[in-house]
Coordinates of C-alpha atoms and ligand atoms in Angstrom, one line a residue:
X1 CA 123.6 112.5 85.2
X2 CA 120.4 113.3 83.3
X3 CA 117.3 113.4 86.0
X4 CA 115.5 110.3 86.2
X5 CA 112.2 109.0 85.7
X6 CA 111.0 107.0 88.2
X7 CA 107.4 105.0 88.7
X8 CA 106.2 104.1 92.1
X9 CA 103.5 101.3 91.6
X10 CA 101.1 101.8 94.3
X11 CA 100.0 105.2 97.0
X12 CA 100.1 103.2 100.3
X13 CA 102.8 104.3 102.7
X14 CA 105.4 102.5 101.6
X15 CA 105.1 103.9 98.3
X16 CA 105.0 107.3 99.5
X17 CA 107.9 107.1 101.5
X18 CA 109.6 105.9 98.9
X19 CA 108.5 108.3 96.6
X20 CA 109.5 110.9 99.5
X21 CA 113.0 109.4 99.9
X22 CA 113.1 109.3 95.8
X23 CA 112.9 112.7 95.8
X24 CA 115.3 114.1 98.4
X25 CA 118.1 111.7 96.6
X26 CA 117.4 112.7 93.1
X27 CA 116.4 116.2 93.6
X28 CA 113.7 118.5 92.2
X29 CA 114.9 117.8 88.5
X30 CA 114.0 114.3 88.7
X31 CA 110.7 112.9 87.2
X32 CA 108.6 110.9 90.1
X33 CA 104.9 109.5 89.0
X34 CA 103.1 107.6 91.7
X35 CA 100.3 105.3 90.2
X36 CA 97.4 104.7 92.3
X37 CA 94.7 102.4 91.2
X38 CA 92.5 103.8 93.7
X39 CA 90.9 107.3 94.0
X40 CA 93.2 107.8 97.0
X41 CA 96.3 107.9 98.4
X42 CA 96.8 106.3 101.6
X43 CA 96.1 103.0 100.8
X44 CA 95.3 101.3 104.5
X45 CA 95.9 104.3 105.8
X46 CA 92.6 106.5 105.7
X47 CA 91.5 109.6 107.7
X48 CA 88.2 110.7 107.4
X49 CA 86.0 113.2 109.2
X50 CA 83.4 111.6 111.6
X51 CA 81.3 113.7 113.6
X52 CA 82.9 116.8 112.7
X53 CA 86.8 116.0 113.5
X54 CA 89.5 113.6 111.4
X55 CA 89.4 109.9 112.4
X56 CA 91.3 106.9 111.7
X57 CA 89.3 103.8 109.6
X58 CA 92.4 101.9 108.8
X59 CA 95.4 101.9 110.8
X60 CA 95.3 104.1 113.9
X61 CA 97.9 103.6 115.4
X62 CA 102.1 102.4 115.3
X63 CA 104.4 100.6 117.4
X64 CA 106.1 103.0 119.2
X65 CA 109.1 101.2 120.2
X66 CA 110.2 100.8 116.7
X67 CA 111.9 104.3 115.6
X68 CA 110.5 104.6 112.1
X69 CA 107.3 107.0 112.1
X70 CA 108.1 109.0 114.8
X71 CA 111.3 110.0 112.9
X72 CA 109.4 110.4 109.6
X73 CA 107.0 112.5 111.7
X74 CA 109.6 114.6 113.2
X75 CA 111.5 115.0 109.5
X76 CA 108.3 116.3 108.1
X77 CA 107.4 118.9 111.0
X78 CA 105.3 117.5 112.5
X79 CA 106.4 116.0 116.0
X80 CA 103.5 118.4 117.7
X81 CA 101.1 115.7 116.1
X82 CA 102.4 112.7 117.9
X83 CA 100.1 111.4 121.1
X84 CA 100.6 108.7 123.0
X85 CA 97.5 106.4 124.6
X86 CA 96.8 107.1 128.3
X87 CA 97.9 104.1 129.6
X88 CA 93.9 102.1 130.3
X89 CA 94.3 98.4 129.6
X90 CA 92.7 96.0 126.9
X91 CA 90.1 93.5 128.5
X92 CA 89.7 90.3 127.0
X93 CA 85.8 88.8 126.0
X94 CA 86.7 84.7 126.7
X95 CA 84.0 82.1 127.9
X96 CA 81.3 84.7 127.9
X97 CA 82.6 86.9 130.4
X98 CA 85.5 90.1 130.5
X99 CA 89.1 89.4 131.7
X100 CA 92.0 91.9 132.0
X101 CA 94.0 91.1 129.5
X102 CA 96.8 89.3 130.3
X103 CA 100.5 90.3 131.2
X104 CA 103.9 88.7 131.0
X105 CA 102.5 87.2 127.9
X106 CA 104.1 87.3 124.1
X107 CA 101.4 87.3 122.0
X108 CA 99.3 86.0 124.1
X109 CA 102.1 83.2 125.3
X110 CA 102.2 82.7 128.8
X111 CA 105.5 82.4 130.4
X112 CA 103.8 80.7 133.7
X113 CA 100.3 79.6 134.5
X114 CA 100.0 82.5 137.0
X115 CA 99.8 84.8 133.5
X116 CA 96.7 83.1 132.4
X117 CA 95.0 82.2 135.8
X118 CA 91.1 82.9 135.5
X119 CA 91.5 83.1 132.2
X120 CA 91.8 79.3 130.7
X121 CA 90.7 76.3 133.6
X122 CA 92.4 74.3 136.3
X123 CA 93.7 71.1 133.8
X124 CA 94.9 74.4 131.2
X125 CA 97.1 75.8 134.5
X126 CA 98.3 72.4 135.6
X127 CA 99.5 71.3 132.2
X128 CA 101.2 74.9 131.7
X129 CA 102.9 74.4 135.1
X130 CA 104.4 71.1 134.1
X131 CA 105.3 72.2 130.5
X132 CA 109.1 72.5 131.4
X133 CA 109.5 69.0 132.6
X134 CA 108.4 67.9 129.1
X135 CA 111.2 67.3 126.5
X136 CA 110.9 70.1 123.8
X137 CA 111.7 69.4 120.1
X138 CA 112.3 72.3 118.1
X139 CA 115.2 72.1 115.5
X140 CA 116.8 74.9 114.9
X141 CA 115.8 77.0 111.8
X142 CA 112.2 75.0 111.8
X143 CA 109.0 76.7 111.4
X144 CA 105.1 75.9 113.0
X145 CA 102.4 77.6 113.0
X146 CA 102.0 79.0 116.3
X147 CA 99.2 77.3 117.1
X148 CA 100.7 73.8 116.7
X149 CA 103.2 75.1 119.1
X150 CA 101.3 76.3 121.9
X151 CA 98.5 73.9 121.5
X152 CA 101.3 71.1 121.8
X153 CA 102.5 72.5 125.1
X154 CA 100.0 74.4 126.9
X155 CA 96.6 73.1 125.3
X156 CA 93.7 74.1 123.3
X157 CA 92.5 77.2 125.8
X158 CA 95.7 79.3 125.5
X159 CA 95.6 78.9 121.4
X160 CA 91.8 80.0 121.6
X161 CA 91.6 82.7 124.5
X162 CA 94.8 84.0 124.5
X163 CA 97.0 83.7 121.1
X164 CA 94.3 84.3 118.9
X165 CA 92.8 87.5 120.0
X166 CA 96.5 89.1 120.0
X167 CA 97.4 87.9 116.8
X168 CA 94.2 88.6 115.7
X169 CA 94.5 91.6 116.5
X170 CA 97.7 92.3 114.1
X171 CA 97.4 90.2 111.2
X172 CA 93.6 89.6 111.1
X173 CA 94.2 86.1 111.2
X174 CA 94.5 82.9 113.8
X175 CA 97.1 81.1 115.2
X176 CA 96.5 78.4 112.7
X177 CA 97.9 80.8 109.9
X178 CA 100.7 82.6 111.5
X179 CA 104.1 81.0 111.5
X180 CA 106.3 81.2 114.5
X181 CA 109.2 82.4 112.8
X182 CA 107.1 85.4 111.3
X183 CA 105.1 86.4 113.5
X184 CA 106.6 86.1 116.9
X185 CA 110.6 86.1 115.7
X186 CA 112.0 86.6 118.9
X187 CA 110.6 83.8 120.2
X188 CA 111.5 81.5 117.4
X189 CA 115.3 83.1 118.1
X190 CA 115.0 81.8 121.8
X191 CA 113.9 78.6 120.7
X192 CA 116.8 78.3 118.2
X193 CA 119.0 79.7 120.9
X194 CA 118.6 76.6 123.0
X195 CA 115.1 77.3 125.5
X196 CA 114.6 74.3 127.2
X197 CA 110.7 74.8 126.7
X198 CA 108.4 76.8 125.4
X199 CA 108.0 78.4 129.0
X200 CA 111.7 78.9 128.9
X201 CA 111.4 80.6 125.7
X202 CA 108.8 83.0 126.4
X203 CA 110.6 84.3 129.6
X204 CA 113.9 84.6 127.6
X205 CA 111.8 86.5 124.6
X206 CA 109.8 89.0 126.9
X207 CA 111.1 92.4 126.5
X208 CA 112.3 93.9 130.0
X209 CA 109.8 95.6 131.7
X210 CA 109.5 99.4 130.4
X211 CA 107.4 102.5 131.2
X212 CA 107.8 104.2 127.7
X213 CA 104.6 103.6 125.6
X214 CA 104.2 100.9 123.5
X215 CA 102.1 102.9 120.9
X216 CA 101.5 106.3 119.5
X217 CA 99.5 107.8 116.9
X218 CA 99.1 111.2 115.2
X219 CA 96.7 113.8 117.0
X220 CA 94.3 114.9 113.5
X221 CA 95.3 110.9 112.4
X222 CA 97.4 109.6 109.7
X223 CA 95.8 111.9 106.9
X224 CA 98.4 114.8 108.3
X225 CA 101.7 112.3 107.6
X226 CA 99.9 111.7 104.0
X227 CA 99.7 115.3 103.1
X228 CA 102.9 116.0 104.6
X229 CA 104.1 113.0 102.2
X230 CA 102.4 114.2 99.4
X231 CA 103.8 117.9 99.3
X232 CA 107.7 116.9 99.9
X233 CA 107.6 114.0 97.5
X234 CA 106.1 116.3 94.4
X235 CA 105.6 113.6 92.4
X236 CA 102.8 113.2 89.9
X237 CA 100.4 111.4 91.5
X238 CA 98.1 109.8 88.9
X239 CA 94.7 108.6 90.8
X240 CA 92.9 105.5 89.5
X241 CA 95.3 104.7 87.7
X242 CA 96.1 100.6 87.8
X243 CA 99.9 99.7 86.7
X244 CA 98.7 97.1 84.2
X245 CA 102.3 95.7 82.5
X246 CA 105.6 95.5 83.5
X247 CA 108.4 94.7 80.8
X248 CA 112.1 95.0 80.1
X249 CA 113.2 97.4 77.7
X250 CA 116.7 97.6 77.1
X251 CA 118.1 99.4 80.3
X252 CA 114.9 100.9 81.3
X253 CA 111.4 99.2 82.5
X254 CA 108.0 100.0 80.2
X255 CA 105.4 100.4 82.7
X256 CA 102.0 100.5 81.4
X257 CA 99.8 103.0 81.4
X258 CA 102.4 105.4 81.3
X259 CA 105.4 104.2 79.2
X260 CA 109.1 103.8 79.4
X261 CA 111.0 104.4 83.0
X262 CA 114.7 104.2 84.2
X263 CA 113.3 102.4 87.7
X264 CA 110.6 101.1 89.4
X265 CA 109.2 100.7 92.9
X266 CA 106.8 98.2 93.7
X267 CA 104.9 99.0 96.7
X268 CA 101.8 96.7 96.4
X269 CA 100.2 94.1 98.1
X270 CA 101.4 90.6 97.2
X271 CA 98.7 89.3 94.7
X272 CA 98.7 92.4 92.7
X273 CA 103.1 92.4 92.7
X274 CA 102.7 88.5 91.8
X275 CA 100.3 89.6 88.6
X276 CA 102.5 92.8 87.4
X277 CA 105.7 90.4 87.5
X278 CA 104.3 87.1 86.1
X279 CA 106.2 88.6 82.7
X280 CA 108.8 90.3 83.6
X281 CA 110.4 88.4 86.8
X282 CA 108.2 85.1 87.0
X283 CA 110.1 83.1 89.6
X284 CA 109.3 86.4 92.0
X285 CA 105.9 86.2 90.9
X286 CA 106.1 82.9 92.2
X287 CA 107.0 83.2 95.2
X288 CA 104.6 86.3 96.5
X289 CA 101.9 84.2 95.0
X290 CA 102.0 82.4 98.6
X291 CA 100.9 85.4 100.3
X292 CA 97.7 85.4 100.7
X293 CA 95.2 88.6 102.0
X294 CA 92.4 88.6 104.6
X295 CA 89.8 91.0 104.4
X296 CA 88.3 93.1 107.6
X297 CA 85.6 95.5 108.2
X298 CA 86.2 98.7 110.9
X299 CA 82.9 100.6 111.7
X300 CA 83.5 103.7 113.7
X301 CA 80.6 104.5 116.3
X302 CA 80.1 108.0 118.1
X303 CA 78.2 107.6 121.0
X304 CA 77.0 110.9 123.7
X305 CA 79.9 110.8 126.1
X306 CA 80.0 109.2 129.6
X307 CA 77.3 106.8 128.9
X308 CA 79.3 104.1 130.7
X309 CA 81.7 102.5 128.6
X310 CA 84.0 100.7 130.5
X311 CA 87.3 102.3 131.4
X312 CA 89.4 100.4 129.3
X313 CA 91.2 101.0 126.3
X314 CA 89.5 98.1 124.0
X315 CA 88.2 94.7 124.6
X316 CA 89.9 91.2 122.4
X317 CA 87.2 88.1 121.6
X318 CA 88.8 85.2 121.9
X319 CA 88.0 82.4 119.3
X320 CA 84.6 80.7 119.6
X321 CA 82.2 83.3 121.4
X322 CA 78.8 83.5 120.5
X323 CA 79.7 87.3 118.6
X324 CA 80.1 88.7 115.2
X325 CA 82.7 91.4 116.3
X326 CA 86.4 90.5 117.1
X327 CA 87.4 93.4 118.7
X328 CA 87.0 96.6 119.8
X329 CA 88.9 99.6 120.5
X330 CA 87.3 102.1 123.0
X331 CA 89.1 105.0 121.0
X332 CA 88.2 107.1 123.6
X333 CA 89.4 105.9 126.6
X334 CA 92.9 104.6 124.8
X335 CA 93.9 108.2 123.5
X336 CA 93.7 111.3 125.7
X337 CA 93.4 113.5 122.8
X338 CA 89.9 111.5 121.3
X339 CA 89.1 111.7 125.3
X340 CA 88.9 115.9 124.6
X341 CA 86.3 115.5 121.7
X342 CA 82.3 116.2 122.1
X343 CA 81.2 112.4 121.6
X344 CA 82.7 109.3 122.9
X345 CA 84.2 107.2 120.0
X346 CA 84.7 103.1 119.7
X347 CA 86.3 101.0 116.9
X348 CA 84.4 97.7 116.1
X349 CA 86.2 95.3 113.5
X350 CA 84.7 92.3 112.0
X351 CA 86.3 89.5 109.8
X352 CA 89.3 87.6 109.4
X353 CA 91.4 85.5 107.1
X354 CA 88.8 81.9 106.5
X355 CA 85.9 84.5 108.2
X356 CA 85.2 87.3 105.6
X357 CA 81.4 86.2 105.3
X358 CA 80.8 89.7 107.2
X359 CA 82.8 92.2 105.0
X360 CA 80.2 92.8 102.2
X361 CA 77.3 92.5 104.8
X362 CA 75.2 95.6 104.6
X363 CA 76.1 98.7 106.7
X364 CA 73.1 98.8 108.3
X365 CA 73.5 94.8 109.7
X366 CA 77.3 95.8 110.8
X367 CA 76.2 98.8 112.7
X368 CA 73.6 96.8 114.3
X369 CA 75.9 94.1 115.0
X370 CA 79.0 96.4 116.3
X371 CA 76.5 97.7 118.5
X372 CA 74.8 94.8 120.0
X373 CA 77.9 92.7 120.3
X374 CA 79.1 96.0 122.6
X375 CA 76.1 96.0 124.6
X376 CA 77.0 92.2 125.0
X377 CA 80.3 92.5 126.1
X378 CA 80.2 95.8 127.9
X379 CA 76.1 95.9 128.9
X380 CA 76.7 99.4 127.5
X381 CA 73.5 99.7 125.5
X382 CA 73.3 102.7 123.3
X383 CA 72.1 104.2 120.1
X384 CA 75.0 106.1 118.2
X385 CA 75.0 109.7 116.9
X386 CA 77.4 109.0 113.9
X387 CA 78.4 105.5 112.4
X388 CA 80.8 104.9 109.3
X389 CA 81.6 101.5 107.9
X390 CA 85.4 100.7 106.1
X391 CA 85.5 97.1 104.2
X392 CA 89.5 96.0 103.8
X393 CA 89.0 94.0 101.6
X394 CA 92.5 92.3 101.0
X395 CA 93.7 94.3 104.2
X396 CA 96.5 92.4 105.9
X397 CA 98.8 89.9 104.2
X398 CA 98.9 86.6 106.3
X399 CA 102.6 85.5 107.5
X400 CA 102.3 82.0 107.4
X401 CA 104.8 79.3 108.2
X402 CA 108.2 79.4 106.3
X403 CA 107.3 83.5 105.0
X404 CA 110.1 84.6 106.1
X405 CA 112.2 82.0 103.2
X406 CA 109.7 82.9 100.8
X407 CA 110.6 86.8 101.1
X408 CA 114.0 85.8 101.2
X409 CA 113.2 83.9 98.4
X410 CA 111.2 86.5 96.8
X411 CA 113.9 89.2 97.3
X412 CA 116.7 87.6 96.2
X413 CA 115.1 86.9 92.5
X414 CA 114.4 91.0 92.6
X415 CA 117.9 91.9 93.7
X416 CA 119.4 90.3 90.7
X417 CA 117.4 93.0 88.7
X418 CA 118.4 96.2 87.2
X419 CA 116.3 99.1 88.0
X420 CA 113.4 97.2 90.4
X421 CA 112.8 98.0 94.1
X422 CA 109.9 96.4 96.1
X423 CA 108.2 97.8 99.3
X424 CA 105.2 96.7 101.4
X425 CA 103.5 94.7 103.8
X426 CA 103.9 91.9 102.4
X427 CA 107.6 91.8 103.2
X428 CA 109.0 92.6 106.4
X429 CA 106.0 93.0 109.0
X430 CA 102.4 94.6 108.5
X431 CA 102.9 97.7 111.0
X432 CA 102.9 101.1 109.6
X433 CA 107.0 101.2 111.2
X434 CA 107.8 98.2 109.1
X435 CA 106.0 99.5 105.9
X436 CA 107.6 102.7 105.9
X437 CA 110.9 101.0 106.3
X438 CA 110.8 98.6 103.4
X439 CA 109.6 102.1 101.8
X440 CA 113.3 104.0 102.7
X441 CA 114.8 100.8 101.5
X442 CA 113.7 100.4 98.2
X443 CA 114.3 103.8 97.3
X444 CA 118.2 103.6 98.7
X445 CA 118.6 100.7 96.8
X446 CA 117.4 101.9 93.9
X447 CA 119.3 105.4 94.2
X448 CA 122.0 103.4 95.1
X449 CA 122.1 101.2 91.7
X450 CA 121.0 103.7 89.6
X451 CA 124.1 106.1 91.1
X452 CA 126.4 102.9 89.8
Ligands
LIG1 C1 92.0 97.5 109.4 C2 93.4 97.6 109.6 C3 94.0 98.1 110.7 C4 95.4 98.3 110.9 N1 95.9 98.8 112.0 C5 97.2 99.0 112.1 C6 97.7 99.8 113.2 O1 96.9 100.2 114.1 N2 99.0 100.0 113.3 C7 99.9 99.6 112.3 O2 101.1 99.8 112.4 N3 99.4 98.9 111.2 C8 98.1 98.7 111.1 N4 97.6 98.0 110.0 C9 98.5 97.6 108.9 C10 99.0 98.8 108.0 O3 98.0 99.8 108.0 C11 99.3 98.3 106.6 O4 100.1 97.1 106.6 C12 100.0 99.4 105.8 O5 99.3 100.6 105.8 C13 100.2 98.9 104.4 O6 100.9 99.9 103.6 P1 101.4 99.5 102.1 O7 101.7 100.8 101.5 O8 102.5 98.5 102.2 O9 100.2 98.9 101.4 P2 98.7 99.5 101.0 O10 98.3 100.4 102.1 O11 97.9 98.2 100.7 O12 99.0 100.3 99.7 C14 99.1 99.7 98.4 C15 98.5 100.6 97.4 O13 98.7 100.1 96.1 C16 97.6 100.3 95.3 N5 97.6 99.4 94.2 C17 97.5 98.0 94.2 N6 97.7 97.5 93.0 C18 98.0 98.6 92.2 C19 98.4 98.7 90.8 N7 98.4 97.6 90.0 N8 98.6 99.9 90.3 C20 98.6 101.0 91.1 N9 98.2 101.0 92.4 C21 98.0 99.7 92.9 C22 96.4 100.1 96.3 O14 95.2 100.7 95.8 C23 97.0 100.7 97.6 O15 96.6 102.1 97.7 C24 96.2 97.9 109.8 C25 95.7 97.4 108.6 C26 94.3 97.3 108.5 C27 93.7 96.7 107.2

């Protein structure tokens, strides 16, 4: 067969591992061009140096249960760069004051009041106690936000001090906008399985006790998987360059800028896939349309070390405190390897889908703010040596009720198509794992329909 030309729309990790995987199936003859509308690859992912050593602004860490990046990792050479967090726990900032986060919890979900006692009050407790005696209604294949759901069983409390810093956390959004189904699947799969209540549910969804860490992360950050990427793809990799147009030609795809293709890989975020197929596949269009973005701001501080940061890993606001930030991640005390550095390093993030007022605020005011509202939280009070702000704008899609019909939905329009692959996000969960997995995906598929 004559070597391909393939287009990957889009430098984030999904579209490098796909442009990775393109490679290793078609072989050194093919042609692989990787349009990037930004200046850089990496999309969410971004490593930059911050008092003198490589630091993580986006992402900065992955799910470690999931297999996908430490295989990657360990395909690429680089296993000696996976580190593992050292095992502090989060606190949670609720009602003014800090609280260990809690445990036997999914997402913040209690499974008994004993998981949330101290944190929400007395009638909060009693009415999670008597939630199983209540008659659930949950028909099978439904979707709620998960707010609605726990609100309706356990009360207003464990939506604001518990649910929403977790999910928060993930999908820079609230309870309100993340659907059950989406965002906490296995415990919409014990609910269609037949829990009695939504206590019931949460017990049969928790995973079994383990000691193998939940996370892990990359010792000089993502930036090393990027490079490592970069070089074992060899693709052309065209920087600020915006995929404008997508049309049919023939057999083959036109892809503007840079002309006529035999396949495509989308790799995107929703509203920019829902503008490059409003021509080509509009009903797909149609559907990621419904995916909507919210935007985030990281500022990285560097303070003198053991100037009395608490020993915890990071510390969760719950919904309704009197602060701008809505989390924090004591980088320092959650990886033994940041631990080793000369200055003590923390993670501030402001902004969330319906809150973005903050995102285009001025560097100076965010600084300010990251570190008052850590003096607040932590009565650590110090100037930092280094600060550097990141705006996300667009960072994280939102997975609202019914997403996971609308990427079925979405999908199935693309899989009738010739020569079209889509990765991201947007489709399949936000985590780096997930992303990298719609990323191999795509790229079989595409070998695989190209091959036929
Ligand atoms: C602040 C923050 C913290 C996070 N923390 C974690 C974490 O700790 N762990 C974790 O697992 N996940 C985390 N995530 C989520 C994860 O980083 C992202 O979901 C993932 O990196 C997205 O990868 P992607 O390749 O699908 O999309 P993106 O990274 O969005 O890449 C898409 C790329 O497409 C480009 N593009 C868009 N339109 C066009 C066009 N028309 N033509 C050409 N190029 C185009 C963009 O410039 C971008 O580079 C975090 C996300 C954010 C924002």
């Amino acid at each position: 067969m004559t070597p391909p030309t393939v287009a990957v729309v889009g430098g984030g990790i999904s579209g490098l591992v796909a442009a990775y995987r393109l490679r290793r199936s078609f072989g050194a003859a093919a042609r692989i061009v990787v349009l990037e509308r930004s200046a850089r690859l990496g999309g969410k992912l971004r490593t930059v140096p911050f008092a003198g050593d490589p630091v993580d602004v986006g992402a900065e860490a992955f799910i470690a249960r999931r297999p996908e990046v430490e295989e990657l990792v360990a395909e690429l050479g680089l296993a000696d760069q996976l580190v593992y967090p050292s095992g502090a726990r989060p606190l949670l900032f609720a009602g003014a004051r800090l609280h260990p986060l809690p445990t036997g919890t999914l997402m913040g979900i209690p499974a008994s009041a004993q998981a949330v006692e101290g944190l929400v009050d007395d009638d909060t407790l009693a009415r999670i106690t008597a939630e199983p005696t209540l008659p659930l209604r949950w028909d099978r294949g439904t979707d709620m936000s998960v707010a609605d759901l726990v609100r309706s069983r356990f009360g207003e409390q464990v939506v604001r001090r518990s649910v929403d810093p977790l999910l928060g956390g993930v999908y820079s959004g609230l309870s309100d906008t993340a659907g059950v189904r989406a965002a906490v699947p296995t415990l919409a799969a014990a609910l269609d399985a037949g829990a009695t209540s939504l206590s019931d549910a949460v017990a049969r969804a928790l995973p079994a006790p383990s000691d193998a860490p939940v996370f892990g992360t990359l010792r000089e950050g993502y930036g090393v998987l990027l490079e490592a990427l970069v070089r074992a793809a060899d693709a052309e990799f065209l920087y600020g360059t915006a995929a404008s147009g997508l049309r049919r030609t023939g057999g083959k795809w036109s892809v503007d800028p840079i002309g006529e293709v035999d396949g495509v890989v989308l790799a995107v975020p929703a509203p920019d896939a829902a503008r490059l197929l409003a021509d080509s596949v509009r009903p797909a269009a149609q559907w990621v349309a419904q995916i909507p973005l919210a935007s985030s701001v990281v500022v990285a501080l560097a303070f003198p070390h053991d100037t009395g940061l608490p020993q915890n890993s990071g510390i969760l606001v719950a919904t309704g405190e009197d602060l701008s930030a809505k989390a924090f991640t004591l980088s320092s005390r959650k990886w033994p390897h940041l631990a080793e550095r000369p200055v003590a390093l923390v993670r501030a993030s402001f902004g969330r889908f319906g809150d973005d007022a903050l995102v285009d605020a001025p560097e100076t005011q965010l600084v300010e703010l990251a570190r008052t509202d850590l003096a607040t939280v932590t009565g650590f009070d110090a100037q930092p040596v280094a600060a550097f702000v990141q705006r996300w704008h667009g960072g994280l899609p939102q997975y609202r009720e019914h997403h996971g019909e609308i990427v079925a939905a979405f999908e199935a329009e693309i899989a009738g198509i010739d020569g079209l692959e889509v990765a991201g996000a947007m489709l399949h969960g936000v985590g780096v794992p997930a992303c990298v997995a719609t990323g191999t995906a795509a790229a079989a598929r595409l070998v695989d329909r190209m091959a036929g």
